[in-house]
Amino acid sequence: ADEAGSATQMRLAEARAKFKRMSDNDWRNDLAQQHARLEGLTMLDPTPAISLLRMRGEVSELAMAAGLTDVKFIEATSSSEFDVKRADTRGFSKLTTTFECNFDWAGLGALLDQIEGSPRAYLVEGIEVRNDGEKQRMRISLKALHRVAGSTS
């Protein structure tokens, strides 16, 4: 009986702690702020393809602001760039875009600064520098998170 009473008291204490935390306005405000930040970090559109188009536009602006020249987006060679598979149960999917440009160290540094300062959460998946004979070219792949508009997180 003592063991059952002790377990009951422990569950009651846990329930009271959860109730206290959920009743705390500061906790609810923090949760709302985190949710708003997540909203800003993700691409929120009806389809991943629309988000990918917006992503390319935003990335193009970041590259221009960084002073990169001859920026060209690489067309999707497979369906992996257009992550049109069903989003996971929370409505999220990954987007990837890749572009090439003329390479210079200052431009790369400025691009990384632009990405870091962007309100969107872009993940640099890879950077490749190669020599095409006359000049060096840089290929950069970025990822972002897409969430279906209207889905709950």
mmCIF file of C-alpha atoms in Angstrom:
data_model
loop_
_atom_site.group_PDB
_atom_site.id
_atom_site.type_symbol
_atom_site.label_atom_id
_atom_site.label_comp_id
_atom_site.label_asym_id
_atom_site.label_seq_id
_atom_site.Cartn_x
_atom_site.Cartn_y
_atom_site.Cartn_z
ATOM 1 C CA ALA A 1 0.000 0.000 0.000
ATOM 2 C CA ASP A 2 2.879 2.358 0.812
ATOM 3 C CA GLU A 3 4.423 1.711 -2.602
ATOM 4 C CA ALA A 4 1.140 2.447 -4.413
ATOM 5 C CA GLY A 5 0.601 5.574 -2.311
ATOM 6 C CA SER A 6 4.141 6.761 -3.048
ATOM 7 C CA ALA A 7 3.665 6.231 -6.795
ATOM 8 C CA THR A 8 0.366 8.096 -6.655
ATOM 9 C CA GLN A 9 1.974 10.993 -4.791
ATOM 10 C CA MET A 10 4.759 11.111 -7.388
ATOM 11 C CA ARG A 11 2.297 11.186 -10.297
ATOM 12 C CA LEU A 12 0.287 13.885 -8.524
ATOM 13 C CA ALA A 13 3.437 15.995 -8.009
ATOM 14 C CA GLU A 14 4.378 15.583 -11.692
ATOM 15 C CA ALA A 15 0.870 16.580 -12.797
ATOM 16 C CA ARG A 16 0.959 19.655 -10.562
ATOM 17 C CA ALA A 17 4.367 20.676 -11.952
ATOM 18 C CA LYS A 18 3.103 20.298 -15.535
ATOM 19 C CA PHE A 19 -0.042 22.260 -14.743
ATOM 20 C CA LYS A 20 2.021 25.021 -13.113
ATOM 21 C CA ARG A 21 4.348 25.222 -16.110
ATOM 22 C CA MET A 22 1.505 25.262 -18.639
ATOM 23 C CA SER A 23 -0.289 27.936 -16.612
ATOM 24 C CA ASP A 24 2.824 30.117 -16.593
ATOM 25 C CA ASN A 25 2.342 33.051 -18.987
ATOM 26 C CA ASP A 26 6.102 33.467 -19.453
ATOM 27 C CA TRP A 27 6.381 29.852 -20.635
ATOM 28 C CA ARG A 28 3.486 30.296 -23.069
ATOM 29 C CA ASN A 29 4.987 33.570 -24.356
ATOM 30 C CA ASP A 30 8.371 31.864 -24.874
ATOM 31 C CA LEU A 31 6.656 29.049 -26.753
ATOM 32 C CA ALA A 32 4.795 31.543 -28.965
ATOM 33 C CA GLN A 33 8.065 33.390 -29.716
ATOM 34 C CA GLN A 34 9.800 30.127 -30.657
ATOM 35 C CA HIS A 35 6.882 29.216 -32.918
ATOM 36 C CA ALA A 36 7.072 32.655 -34.606
ATOM 37 C CA ARG A 37 10.832 32.198 -35.167
ATOM 38 C CA LEU A 38 10.212 28.796 -36.748
ATOM 39 C CA GLU A 39 7.604 30.364 -39.031
ATOM 40 C CA GLY A 40 10.198 32.902 -40.196
ATOM 41 C CA LEU A 41 12.893 30.307 -40.747
ATOM 42 C CA THR A 42 10.848 27.999 -42.961
ATOM 43 C CA MET A 43 9.520 28.452 -46.490
ATOM 44 C CA LEU A 44 5.758 28.484 -45.961
ATOM 45 C CA ASP A 45 3.981 27.794 -49.250
ATOM 46 C CA PRO A 46 1.278 25.481 -50.628
ATOM 47 C CA THR A 47 3.873 23.281 -52.410
ATOM 48 C CA PRO A 48 7.616 22.598 -52.186
ATOM 49 C CA ALA A 49 7.997 23.654 -55.850
ATOM 50 C CA ILE A 50 6.706 27.162 -55.032
ATOM 51 C CA SER A 51 9.036 27.351 -52.036
ATOM 52 C CA LEU A 52 11.950 26.279 -54.228
ATOM 53 C CA LEU A 53 11.233 29.117 -56.655
ATOM 54 C CA ARG A 54 11.122 31.592 -53.749
ATOM 55 C CA MET A 55 14.284 30.068 -52.315
ATOM 56 C CA ARG A 56 16.122 30.573 -55.609
ATOM 57 C CA GLY A 57 14.985 34.199 -55.718
ATOM 58 C CA GLU A 58 16.175 34.836 -52.162
ATOM 59 C CA VAL A 59 19.482 33.022 -52.730
ATOM 60 C CA SER A 60 19.990 34.998 -55.940
ATOM 61 C CA GLU A 61 19.544 38.238 -53.986
ATOM 62 C CA LEU A 62 22.017 37.052 -51.331
ATOM 63 C CA ALA A 63 24.567 36.163 -54.030
ATOM 64 C CA MET A 64 24.143 39.559 -55.714
ATOM 65 C CA ALA A 65 24.480 41.362 -52.376
ATOM 66 C CA ALA A 66 27.698 39.391 -51.777
ATOM 67 C CA GLY A 67 29.084 40.616 -55.099
ATOM 68 C CA LEU A 68 29.188 37.210 -56.780
ATOM 69 C CA THR A 69 29.195 37.320 -60.588
ATOM 70 C CA ASP A 70 27.854 35.078 -63.344
ATOM 71 C CA VAL A 71 25.436 33.279 -61.008
ATOM 72 C CA LYS A 72 23.673 30.353 -62.686
ATOM 73 C CA PHE A 73 21.342 27.905 -60.979
ATOM 74 C CA ILE A 74 21.867 24.247 -61.795
ATOM 75 C CA GLU A 75 18.708 22.578 -63.059
ATOM 76 C CA ALA A 76 17.452 19.583 -61.144
ATOM 77 C CA THR A 77 18.852 16.350 -62.534
ATOM 78 C CA SER A 78 16.609 14.224 -60.348
ATOM 79 C CA SER A 79 13.537 14.607 -58.240
ATOM 80 C CA SER A 80 15.724 15.152 -55.158
ATOM 81 C CA GLU A 81 15.864 18.922 -55.719
ATOM 82 C CA PHE A 82 12.108 19.103 -55.950
ATOM 83 C CA ASP A 83 11.287 17.255 -52.771
ATOM 84 C CA VAL A 84 7.753 16.627 -53.972
ATOM 85 C CA LYS A 85 7.409 13.480 -51.930
ATOM 86 C CA ARG A 86 4.827 13.799 -49.242
ATOM 87 C CA ALA A 87 5.943 15.993 -46.415
ATOM 88 C CA ASP A 88 6.451 14.229 -43.110
ATOM 89 C CA THR A 89 3.599 13.993 -40.631
ATOM 90 C CA ARG A 90 4.219 17.541 -39.407
ATOM 91 C CA GLY A 91 4.074 18.961 -42.943
ATOM 92 C CA PHE A 92 7.820 19.591 -43.385
ATOM 93 C CA SER A 93 10.106 18.707 -46.291
ATOM 94 C CA LYS A 94 13.662 19.631 -47.330
ATOM 95 C CA LEU A 95 14.520 21.830 -50.285
ATOM 96 C CA THR A 96 17.894 21.930 -52.030
ATOM 97 C CA THR A 97 19.161 24.360 -54.628
ATOM 98 C CA THR A 98 22.572 24.582 -56.263
ATOM 99 C CA PHE A 99 24.174 27.428 -58.169
ATOM 100 C CA GLU A 100 27.504 28.201 -59.800
ATOM 101 C CA CYS A 101 29.331 31.516 -59.965
ATOM 102 C CA ASN A 102 32.768 32.982 -60.518
ATOM 103 C CA PHE A 103 34.963 32.262 -57.513
ATOM 104 C CA ASP A 104 36.719 34.793 -55.338
ATOM 105 C CA TRP A 105 37.504 34.642 -51.631
ATOM 106 C CA ALA A 106 35.901 37.978 -50.814
ATOM 107 C CA GLY A 107 32.661 36.926 -52.529
ATOM 108 C CA LEU A 108 32.572 33.607 -50.669
ATOM 109 C CA GLY A 109 33.110 35.346 -47.331
ATOM 110 C CA ALA A 110 30.461 37.938 -48.127
ATOM 111 C CA LEU A 111 27.988 35.219 -49.174
ATOM 112 C CA LEU A 112 28.499 33.339 -45.918
ATOM 113 C CA ASP A 113 27.917 36.617 -44.050
ATOM 114 C CA GLN A 114 24.740 37.203 -46.087
ATOM 115 C CA ILE A 115 23.474 33.689 -45.309
ATOM 116 C CA GLU A 116 24.252 34.098 -41.609
ATOM 117 C CA GLY A 117 22.439 37.436 -41.483
ATOM 118 C CA SER A 118 19.436 36.192 -43.451
ATOM 119 C CA PRO A 119 16.153 35.787 -41.581
ATOM 120 C CA ARG A 120 15.761 32.434 -43.356
ATOM 121 C CA ALA A 121 17.619 29.391 -42.046
ATOM 122 C CA TYR A 122 19.728 28.228 -44.983
ATOM 123 C CA LEU A 123 22.093 25.320 -44.456
ATOM 124 C CA VAL A 124 25.213 25.215 -46.620
ATOM 125 C CA GLU A 125 25.296 21.628 -47.845
ATOM 126 C CA GLY A 126 28.488 21.961 -49.862
ATOM 127 C CA ILE A 127 30.929 24.270 -51.599
ATOM 128 C CA GLU A 128 33.079 23.114 -54.500
ATOM 129 C CA VAL A 129 35.693 25.182 -56.322
ATOM 130 C CA ARG A 130 37.012 24.062 -59.697
ATOM 131 C CA ASN A 131 39.057 25.483 -62.515
ATOM 132 C CA ASP A 132 37.291 25.522 -65.884
ATOM 133 C CA GLY A 133 40.430 26.476 -67.790
ATOM 134 C CA GLU A 134 40.293 30.273 -67.767
ATOM 135 C CA LYS A 135 38.845 31.003 -64.361
ATOM 136 C CA GLN A 136 37.782 29.365 -61.145
ATOM 137 C CA ARG A 137 34.110 28.565 -60.649
ATOM 138 C CA MET A 138 32.360 27.871 -57.372
ATOM 139 C CA ARG A 139 29.354 25.557 -56.921
ATOM 140 C CA ILE A 140 27.278 25.984 -53.780
ATOM 141 C CA SER A 141 24.404 23.814 -52.564
ATOM 142 C CA LEU A 142 21.994 25.155 -49.960
ATOM 143 C CA LYS A 143 19.143 23.509 -48.078
ATOM 144 C CA ALA A 144 16.058 25.030 -46.510
ATOM 145 C CA LEU A 145 12.994 23.733 -44.744
ATOM 146 C CA HIS A 146 9.591 23.882 -46.441
ATOM 147 C CA ARG A 147 6.347 23.681 -44.505
ATOM 148 C CA VAL A 148 3.016 23.268 -46.202
ATOM 149 C CA ALA A 149 0.909 26.387 -45.654
ATOM 150 C CA GLY A 150 -1.871 25.596 -43.232
ATOM 151 C CA SER A 151 -0.138 22.630 -41.586
ATOM 152 C CA THR A 152 0.304 22.734 -37.854
ATOM 153 C CA SER A 153 3.658 22.277 -36.209
#
